[in-house]
Amino acid sequence: MVDCTGEGVLFVAATADVGLEQLGDAIRPPCPYLDEFLYNVPGSDDILGCPLPLIQVTRLTCGGFVVALRLNHTMSDAFGVVQFLNTITEMARGRKVPSIPPVWQREILNARNPPRITCPHQEYQDVVTLQTPNSKASNMVMDPNNVVQCSFFFSSNQIRNLRELLPKHLRNCTRFELLTACLWKCRTIALELDPKETVRISCLTSIRGNKNVNNLSLPSGYYGNAFAYPAAVSNVRVLCDSPLGYAVKLVKKAKDQVNDEYIKSVADLMVIKGRPLYTVPGNYIVSDNTRTGFNKIDFGWGLPVFGGPAMALSLISFYIPYEEKGEKGVVVPICLPTASAMERFKQELKKMTDEEKPYKMHHFKDFKIVSSL
């Protein structure tokens, strides 16, 4: 529920003594100036009893500006945020009412009566890990306050090189499926987990425009959350030692689970199990923001140089449209527990995307396992 008190939103106006050119690549995630571009107003970052958005506009010396926003995610998904921002752009141009009126109608996604879980939901499954908290290889759960973050740009050439690693019957997979499989495999290798552990990849899948979801059509203007986290599960050793196609098939199968019944089952699970958090141990969540429209928001000064999430979270990465040296592609921020894990990730990713050297599968006989089996 939202208490409409008429107090408005938290808004910060700021100026910076730098221009856009001086920021350079720092504008892409992970943005090192996020704390400057989005002041954390004390007491504003809780879920309950707080203003819904926090917005800061920072003027740069070049005449450009940075719009940074933090929104309570219980209220909307990425599409809802973009709808809100587009309404602001219309008002900036003098429009009195939004072209797409906001729609609440949360009852569309209510649980059934009586609620019943009819589908498997690996994304919410309780997990017992084999590793102890004191194990050097205990990376099944990362400390969100102590991670190393880096972003990786995937050009069309690198995507093409990844496709070449697949058998012909899988090469028609989507870019999302291909990237997700690649990142999942590289990340698992980099974490040096016990090979007997189980890991999963949760593919954040929207039901907006989803061809598999037919009877839950959302009205135009609906800005609430409308997605699920279908998960693929694999043994660590099998994922690391198998060809890339193995991971692609698992990702495709997970995404294809999302249909009307699956969404209803998720809603019912939320009621029956008391709104559980997604599985954390051994999980990796990816969210495709390449089509949400952050990079199309125009306040009247032209399209943004960058539009999208400012950083990754400990187990969540975002796919963001980006242009590097005139080439369009996708940038993906990722978090890992240590600098050495990030270096292993970079090396594994380079092997996969290097067009001059054929990719060789990883084998555990050449892999140092620092936890006892």
Short mmCIF file of C-alpha atoms in Angstrom, two decimals:
data_model
loop_
_atom_site.label_atom_id
_atom_site.label_comp_id
_atom_site.label_asym_id
_atom_site.label_seq_id
_atom_site.Cartn_x
_atom_site.Cartn_y
_atom_site.Cartn_z
CA MET A 1 0.00 0.00 0.00
CA VAL A 2 1.07 3.56 -0.65
CA ASP A 3 0.09 6.47 1.56
CA CYS A 4 -0.29 9.44 -0.80
CA THR A 5 0.60 12.29 1.57
CA GLY A 6 1.27 14.90 -1.10
CA GLU A 7 4.75 15.59 0.26
CA GLY A 8 6.41 15.02 -3.11
CA VAL A 9 9.66 13.14 -3.64
CA LEU A 10 13.21 13.52 -2.39
CA PHE A 11 15.00 15.72 -4.92
CA VAL A 12 18.61 16.88 -4.82
CA ALA A 13 20.03 19.57 -7.12
CA ALA A 14 23.81 19.56 -7.43
CA THR A 15 26.70 20.94 -9.49
CA ALA A 16 30.01 19.28 -10.30
CA ASP A 17 33.31 20.85 -11.34
CA VAL A 18 33.88 18.30 -14.12
CA GLY A 19 32.63 17.84 -17.66
CA LEU A 20 31.40 14.68 -19.34
CA GLU A 21 34.65 14.17 -21.25
CA GLN A 22 36.60 14.18 -18.00
CA LEU A 23 34.41 11.40 -16.66
CA GLY A 24 35.23 9.19 -19.65
CA ASP A 25 34.51 5.50 -19.06
CA ALA A 26 33.67 6.25 -15.42
CA ILE A 27 30.11 6.97 -16.54
CA ARG A 28 29.60 3.25 -17.19
CA PRO A 29 29.12 0.77 -14.36
CA PRO A 30 30.51 0.44 -11.81
CA CYS A 31 30.38 4.24 -11.63
CA PRO A 32 33.00 5.38 -9.06
CA TYR A 33 31.14 8.66 -8.52
CA LEU A 34 27.78 7.14 -7.63
CA ASP A 35 27.88 8.53 -4.08
CA GLU A 36 28.41 12.01 -5.52
CA PHE A 37 25.77 11.67 -8.23
CA LEU A 38 23.20 10.22 -5.82
CA TYR A 39 23.45 11.49 -2.26
CA ASN A 40 22.14 8.92 0.20
CA VAL A 41 19.70 11.02 2.19
CA PRO A 42 19.75 9.64 5.75
CA GLY A 43 16.77 7.44 6.51
CA SER A 44 15.63 7.26 2.89
CA ASP A 45 16.79 3.78 1.94
CA ASP A 46 14.34 1.60 3.87
CA ILE A 47 11.37 -0.17 2.32
CA LEU A 48 8.62 0.95 4.68
CA GLY A 49 7.82 4.51 5.74
CA CYS A 50 10.11 6.16 3.20
CA PRO A 51 9.59 8.35 0.12
CA LEU A 52 9.30 6.13 -2.96
CA PRO A 53 12.00 7.71 -5.17
CA LEU A 54 15.16 9.69 -4.56
CA ILE A 55 16.26 11.78 -7.54
CA GLN A 56 19.37 13.89 -8.01
CA VAL A 57 20.22 16.10 -10.98
CA THR A 58 23.88 17.12 -11.22
CA ARG A 59 24.90 19.83 -13.68
CA LEU A 60 28.32 19.43 -15.31
CA THR A 61 30.67 22.18 -16.46
CA CYS A 62 30.16 21.19 -20.10
CA GLY A 63 26.45 22.04 -19.90
CA GLY A 64 25.36 18.44 -19.65
CA PHE A 65 23.80 16.82 -16.62
CA VAL A 66 23.46 13.52 -14.80
CA VAL A 67 20.07 12.25 -13.63
CA ALA A 68 20.44 9.61 -10.91
CA LEU A 69 17.48 7.84 -9.36
CA ARG A 70 16.85 5.32 -6.62
CA LEU A 71 13.42 3.74 -6.51
CA ASN A 72 11.75 1.40 -4.05
CA HIS A 73 11.79 -1.83 -6.08
CA THR A 74 8.66 -3.13 -4.38
CA MET A 75 6.83 -0.48 -6.41
CA SER A 76 7.99 -1.12 -9.95
CA ASP A 77 10.34 -2.94 -12.26
CA ALA A 78 12.72 -1.40 -14.80
CA PHE A 79 9.91 -0.85 -17.32
CA GLY A 80 7.92 0.96 -14.65
CA VAL A 81 10.87 3.23 -13.83
CA VAL A 82 11.31 4.09 -17.51
CA GLN A 83 7.59 4.86 -17.80
CA PHE A 84 7.94 7.24 -14.85
CA LEU A 85 11.03 8.92 -16.35
CA ASN A 86 9.37 9.28 -19.74
CA THR A 87 6.47 11.04 -18.01
CA ILE A 88 8.99 13.50 -16.57
CA THR A 89 10.43 14.11 -20.04
CA GLU A 90 6.93 14.88 -21.34
CA MET A 91 6.35 17.36 -18.54
CA ALA A 92 9.73 18.95 -19.25
CA ARG A 93 8.40 19.61 -22.74
CA GLY A 94 5.22 21.23 -21.38
CA ARG A 95 2.77 18.33 -21.37
CA LYS A 96 0.21 18.57 -18.55
CA VAL A 97 -0.80 14.90 -18.34
CA PRO A 98 1.20 11.79 -19.26
CA SER A 99 0.56 10.17 -22.63
CA ILE A 100 0.42 6.82 -20.82
CA PRO A 101 -1.52 7.18 -17.53
CA PRO A 102 -0.09 5.07 -14.68
CA VAL A 103 -2.08 1.95 -13.78
CA TRP A 104 -2.02 0.29 -10.33
CA GLN A 105 -4.20 -2.87 -10.66
CA ARG A 106 -1.90 -5.10 -8.58
CA GLU A 107 -4.79 -7.55 -8.22
CA ILE A 108 -4.00 -8.86 -11.71
CA LEU A 109 -1.10 -10.81 -10.23
CA ASN A 110 -2.83 -11.86 -7.00
CA ALA A 111 -2.48 -15.41 -5.73
CA ARG A 112 -5.28 -17.88 -6.39
CA ASN A 113 -7.80 -18.92 -3.77
CA PRO A 114 -6.82 -21.33 -2.45
CA PRO A 115 -3.12 -20.85 -3.37
CA ARG A 116 -1.32 -23.90 -4.75
CA ILE A 117 2.26 -24.39 -5.97
CA THR A 118 2.02 -26.27 -9.24
CA CYS A 119 5.50 -25.76 -10.73
CA PRO A 120 9.04 -26.42 -9.52
CA HIS A 121 10.74 -23.22 -8.32
CA GLN A 122 14.47 -23.81 -8.02
CA GLU A 123 14.95 -20.08 -7.55
CA TYR A 124 13.37 -20.28 -4.08
CA GLN A 125 14.72 -23.65 -3.01
CA ASP A 126 16.47 -23.96 0.36
CA VAL A 127 20.14 -24.81 -0.17
CA VAL A 128 22.59 -26.55 2.17
CA THR A 129 26.19 -26.01 1.08
CA LEU A 130 29.06 -28.43 1.58
CA GLN A 131 31.59 -25.77 2.50
CA THR A 132 32.15 -24.39 5.97
CA PRO A 133 32.12 -20.65 6.69
CA ASN A 134 35.87 -20.74 7.40
CA SER A 135 36.78 -22.47 4.16
CA LYS A 136 38.99 -20.42 1.85
CA ALA A 137 36.84 -21.56 -1.05
CA SER A 138 33.55 -20.70 0.65
CA ASN A 139 32.27 -18.45 -2.12
CA MET A 140 28.79 -19.91 -2.31
CA VAL A 141 27.62 -16.77 -0.46
CA MET A 142 29.44 -13.48 -1.00
CA ASP A 143 29.58 -10.65 1.49
CA PRO A 144 27.68 -7.87 -0.34
CA ASN A 145 29.76 -5.25 1.48
CA ASN A 146 33.09 -6.77 0.51
CA VAL A 147 33.21 -7.51 -3.21
CA VAL A 148 35.33 -6.59 -6.21
CA GLN A 149 33.34 -5.16 -9.11
CA CYS A 150 34.24 -4.78 -12.75
CA SER A 151 32.30 -4.42 -16.01
CA PHE A 152 32.86 -6.19 -19.31
CA PHE A 153 31.96 -4.99 -22.78
CA PHE A 154 30.76 -7.56 -25.31
CA SER A 155 31.06 -6.48 -28.92
CA SER A 156 29.27 -8.09 -31.83
CA ASN A 157 32.52 -9.87 -32.75
CA GLN A 158 32.83 -11.39 -29.29
CA ILE A 159 29.21 -12.52 -29.40
CA ARG A 160 29.89 -14.12 -32.77
CA ASN A 161 32.95 -15.91 -31.38
CA LEU A 162 30.87 -17.29 -28.54
CA ARG A 163 28.28 -18.61 -31.00
CA GLU A 164 31.02 -20.47 -32.85
CA LEU A 165 31.57 -22.52 -29.70
CA LEU A 166 28.05 -23.96 -29.94
CA PRO A 167 26.82 -26.89 -32.01
CA LYS A 168 24.82 -25.78 -35.04
CA HIS A 169 21.43 -26.64 -33.54
CA LEU A 170 22.03 -24.17 -30.68
CA ARG A 171 23.45 -21.25 -32.65
CA ASN A 172 20.01 -19.70 -33.07
CA CYS A 173 19.85 -19.05 -29.33
CA THR A 174 19.26 -15.47 -28.22
CA ARG A 175 22.07 -13.13 -27.23
CA PHE A 176 20.75 -13.23 -23.67
CA GLU A 177 20.92 -17.03 -23.52
CA LEU A 178 24.43 -17.04 -24.97
CA LEU A 179 25.81 -14.34 -22.67
CA THR A 180 24.12 -15.81 -19.62
CA ALA A 181 25.57 -19.27 -20.25
CA CYS A 182 29.03 -17.80 -20.82
CA LEU A 183 28.99 -15.65 -17.67
CA TRP A 184 27.59 -18.45 -15.52
CA LYS A 185 30.33 -20.85 -16.61
CA CYS A 186 33.17 -18.29 -16.27
CA ARG A 187 31.91 -17.08 -12.90
CA THR A 188 31.62 -20.62 -11.51
CA ILE A 189 35.18 -21.44 -12.59
CA ALA A 190 36.45 -18.18 -11.09
CA LEU A 191 34.87 -18.89 -7.70
CA GLU A 192 36.84 -22.16 -7.27
CA LEU A 193 33.92 -23.91 -5.64
CA ASP A 194 33.88 -27.46 -4.36
CA PRO A 195 33.16 -29.52 -7.53
CA LYS A 196 30.42 -31.40 -5.65
CA GLU A 197 28.45 -28.23 -4.96
CA THR A 198 25.32 -27.23 -6.83
CA VAL A 199 25.06 -23.81 -8.50
CA ARG A 200 22.18 -22.10 -10.26
CA ILE A 201 21.53 -19.26 -12.66
CA SER A 202 18.33 -17.26 -12.24
CA CYS A 203 17.17 -15.55 -15.43
CA LEU A 204 15.04 -12.54 -14.60
CA THR A 205 12.25 -12.94 -17.17
CA SER A 206 9.60 -10.31 -17.84
CA ILE A 207 6.02 -11.27 -18.60
CA ARG A 208 5.51 -8.04 -20.56
CA GLY A 209 5.17 -9.06 -24.19
CA ASN A 210 6.19 -12.61 -23.34
CA LYS A 211 4.76 -14.94 -26.00
CA ASN A 212 4.47 -17.78 -23.45
CA VAL A 213 2.27 -15.73 -21.11
CA ASN A 214 -1.11 -15.28 -22.79
CA ASN A 215 -3.77 -14.87 -20.11
CA LEU A 216 -2.02 -12.40 -17.82
CA SER A 217 -1.93 -9.47 -20.22
CA LEU A 218 -1.03 -6.30 -18.37
CA PRO A 219 -2.82 -3.05 -19.24
CA SER A 220 -0.88 -0.23 -20.85
CA GLY A 221 0.52 1.93 -18.09
CA TYR A 222 0.99 -0.89 -15.55
CA TYR A 223 4.24 0.00 -13.80
CA GLY A 224 4.45 -2.71 -11.13
CA ASN A 225 6.85 -5.61 -10.99
CA ALA A 226 6.04 -8.15 -13.69
CA PHE A 227 8.77 -10.75 -13.84
CA ALA A 228 9.93 -14.08 -12.45
CA TYR A 229 13.32 -15.66 -11.63
CA PRO A 230 13.27 -19.10 -13.33
CA ALA A 231 16.45 -20.94 -12.43
CA ALA A 232 18.72 -23.49 -14.06
CA VAL A 233 20.69 -25.81 -11.78
CA SER A 234 23.94 -27.70 -12.33
CA ASN A 235 26.63 -29.55 -10.49
CA VAL A 236 29.80 -27.42 -10.39
CA ARG A 237 32.08 -30.03 -11.94
CA VAL A 238 29.67 -30.76 -14.80
CA LEU A 239 29.14 -27.07 -15.59
CA CYS A 240 32.86 -26.31 -15.61
CA ASP A 241 33.88 -29.36 -17.62
CA SER A 242 31.06 -29.33 -20.18
CA PRO A 243 30.99 -27.38 -23.46
CA LEU A 244 29.25 -24.00 -23.50
CA GLY A 245 26.25 -25.61 -25.19
CA TYR A 246 25.44 -27.48 -21.97
CA ALA A 247 24.88 -24.20 -20.12
CA VAL A 248 22.97 -22.68 -23.05
CA LYS A 249 20.48 -25.57 -23.05
CA LEU A 250 19.91 -25.18 -19.31
CA VAL A 251 19.34 -21.43 -19.63
CA LYS A 252 16.90 -21.90 -22.54
CA LYS A 253 14.97 -24.54 -20.60
CA ALA A 254 14.73 -22.27 -17.54
CA LYS A 255 13.40 -19.34 -19.55
CA ASP A 256 10.86 -21.50 -21.35
CA GLN A 257 9.28 -22.45 -18.00
CA VAL A 258 7.70 -19.02 -17.69
CA ASN A 259 4.07 -19.25 -18.79
CA ASP A 260 0.70 -18.41 -17.25
CA GLU A 261 0.76 -21.36 -14.87
CA TYR A 262 4.31 -20.62 -13.75
CA ILE A 263 3.50 -17.00 -12.86
CA LYS A 264 0.38 -18.07 -10.95
CA SER A 265 2.43 -20.69 -9.12
CA VAL A 266 4.99 -18.03 -8.12
CA ALA A 267 2.23 -15.79 -6.74
CA ASP A 268 0.82 -18.71 -4.77
CA LEU A 269 4.28 -19.62 -3.46
CA MET A 270 4.67 -16.07 -2.14
CA VAL A 271 1.53 -16.54 -0.03
CA ILE A 272 2.20 -20.11 1.10
CA LYS A 273 5.86 -19.56 2.04
CA GLY A 274 5.56 -16.00 3.34
CA ARG A 275 7.28 -14.09 0.53
CA PRO A 276 10.70 -15.78 0.67
CA LEU A 277 13.83 -14.17 -0.76
CA TYR A 278 15.32 -15.81 -3.84
CA THR A 279 17.95 -18.48 -3.16
CA VAL A 280 21.30 -16.92 -2.28
CA PRO A 281 23.93 -19.71 -1.87
CA GLY A 282 25.45 -20.60 -5.22
CA ASN A 283 23.01 -18.44 -7.12
CA TYR A 284 23.70 -15.88 -9.85
CA ILE A 285 20.92 -13.62 -11.15
CA VAL A 286 21.04 -11.83 -14.50
CA SER A 287 18.69 -9.09 -15.69
CA ASP A 288 18.48 -7.95 -19.31
CA ASN A 289 18.13 -4.16 -19.47
CA THR A 290 19.00 -3.81 -23.15
CA ARG A 291 15.37 -3.19 -24.17
CA THR A 292 13.95 -1.39 -21.16
CA GLY A 293 14.59 2.05 -22.69
CA PHE A 294 16.89 3.78 -20.19
CA ASN A 295 19.12 4.75 -23.12
CA LYS A 296 16.17 6.34 -24.97
CA ILE A 297 15.09 8.83 -22.29
CA ASP A 298 15.27 12.36 -23.71
CA PHE A 299 14.55 15.38 -21.52
CA GLY A 300 14.83 17.67 -24.54
CA TRP A 301 18.63 17.82 -24.81
CA GLY A 302 19.09 14.61 -26.79
CA LEU A 303 19.70 10.96 -25.97
CA PRO A 304 21.91 10.08 -23.00
CA VAL A 305 25.52 8.99 -23.35
CA PHE A 306 24.68 6.21 -20.92
CA GLY A 307 21.39 5.03 -19.44
CA GLY A 308 21.01 2.06 -17.14
CA PRO A 309 21.92 0.59 -13.73
CA ALA A 310 24.98 2.21 -12.17
CA MET A 311 26.44 -0.97 -10.73
CA ALA A 312 25.96 -4.68 -10.12
CA LEU A 313 24.87 -6.21 -6.84
CA SER A 314 26.69 -9.04 -5.09
CA LEU A 315 24.89 -11.79 -7.01
CA ILE A 316 23.01 -9.76 -9.65
CA SER A 317 24.36 -8.55 -12.99
CA PHE A 318 22.63 -6.34 -15.56
CA TYR A 319 22.93 -6.37 -19.35
CA ILE A 320 23.10 -2.75 -20.50
CA PRO A 321 23.35 -1.33 -24.04
CA TYR A 322 26.65 0.49 -24.50
CA GLU A 323 28.85 1.88 -27.23
CA GLU A 324 32.61 1.62 -27.02
CA LYS A 325 34.91 3.20 -29.59
CA GLY A 326 32.01 3.55 -32.01
CA GLU A 327 30.95 -0.09 -31.70
CA LYS A 328 27.60 -0.95 -30.16
CA GLY A 329 27.36 -3.83 -27.76
CA VAL A 330 26.46 -4.84 -24.23
CA VAL A 331 28.22 -3.95 -20.99
CA VAL A 332 27.81 -6.25 -18.00
CA PRO A 333 28.95 -5.36 -14.46
CA ILE A 334 29.79 -8.29 -12.24
CA CYS A 335 30.77 -8.76 -8.57
CA LEU A 336 33.22 -11.35 -7.28
CA PRO A 337 34.58 -11.89 -3.75
CA THR A 338 38.27 -11.21 -4.42
CA ALA A 339 40.64 -9.63 -6.92
CA SER A 340 42.11 -13.05 -7.68
CA ALA A 341 38.65 -14.41 -8.49
CA MET A 342 38.07 -11.45 -10.83
CA GLU A 343 41.38 -12.16 -12.55
CA ARG A 344 40.42 -15.80 -13.07
CA PHE A 345 37.09 -14.65 -14.49
CA LYS A 346 38.85 -12.30 -16.94
CA GLN A 347 41.20 -15.04 -18.09
CA GLU A 348 38.40 -17.55 -18.64
CA LEU A 349 36.28 -14.99 -20.48
CA LYS A 350 39.21 -14.03 -22.70
CA LYS A 351 39.70 -17.68 -23.65
CA MET A 352 36.07 -17.94 -24.71
CA THR A 353 35.90 -14.73 -26.72
CA ASP A 354 39.37 -14.83 -28.31
CA GLU A 355 38.86 -15.41 -32.01
CA GLU A 356 42.48 -16.41 -32.64
CA LYS A 357 42.71 -19.24 -30.13
CA PRO A 358 40.30 -22.19 -29.98
CA TYR A 359 38.60 -22.49 -26.58
CA LYS A 360 39.56 -25.49 -24.53
CA MET A 361 37.23 -26.89 -21.91
CA HIS A 362 38.15 -26.49 -18.28
CA HIS A 363 39.04 -29.67 -16.46
CA PHE A 364 39.26 -30.10 -12.72
CA LYS A 365 42.50 -32.04 -12.96
CA ASP A 366 44.14 -28.71 -13.87
CA PHE A 367 42.11 -26.79 -11.31
CA LYS A 368 43.19 -26.07 -7.75
CA ILE A 369 40.50 -26.94 -5.23
CA VAL A 370 41.29 -25.48 -1.83
CA SER A 371 38.40 -27.06 0.05
CA SER A 372 38.42 -30.63 1.27
CA LEU A 373 36.28 -33.10 -0.67
#
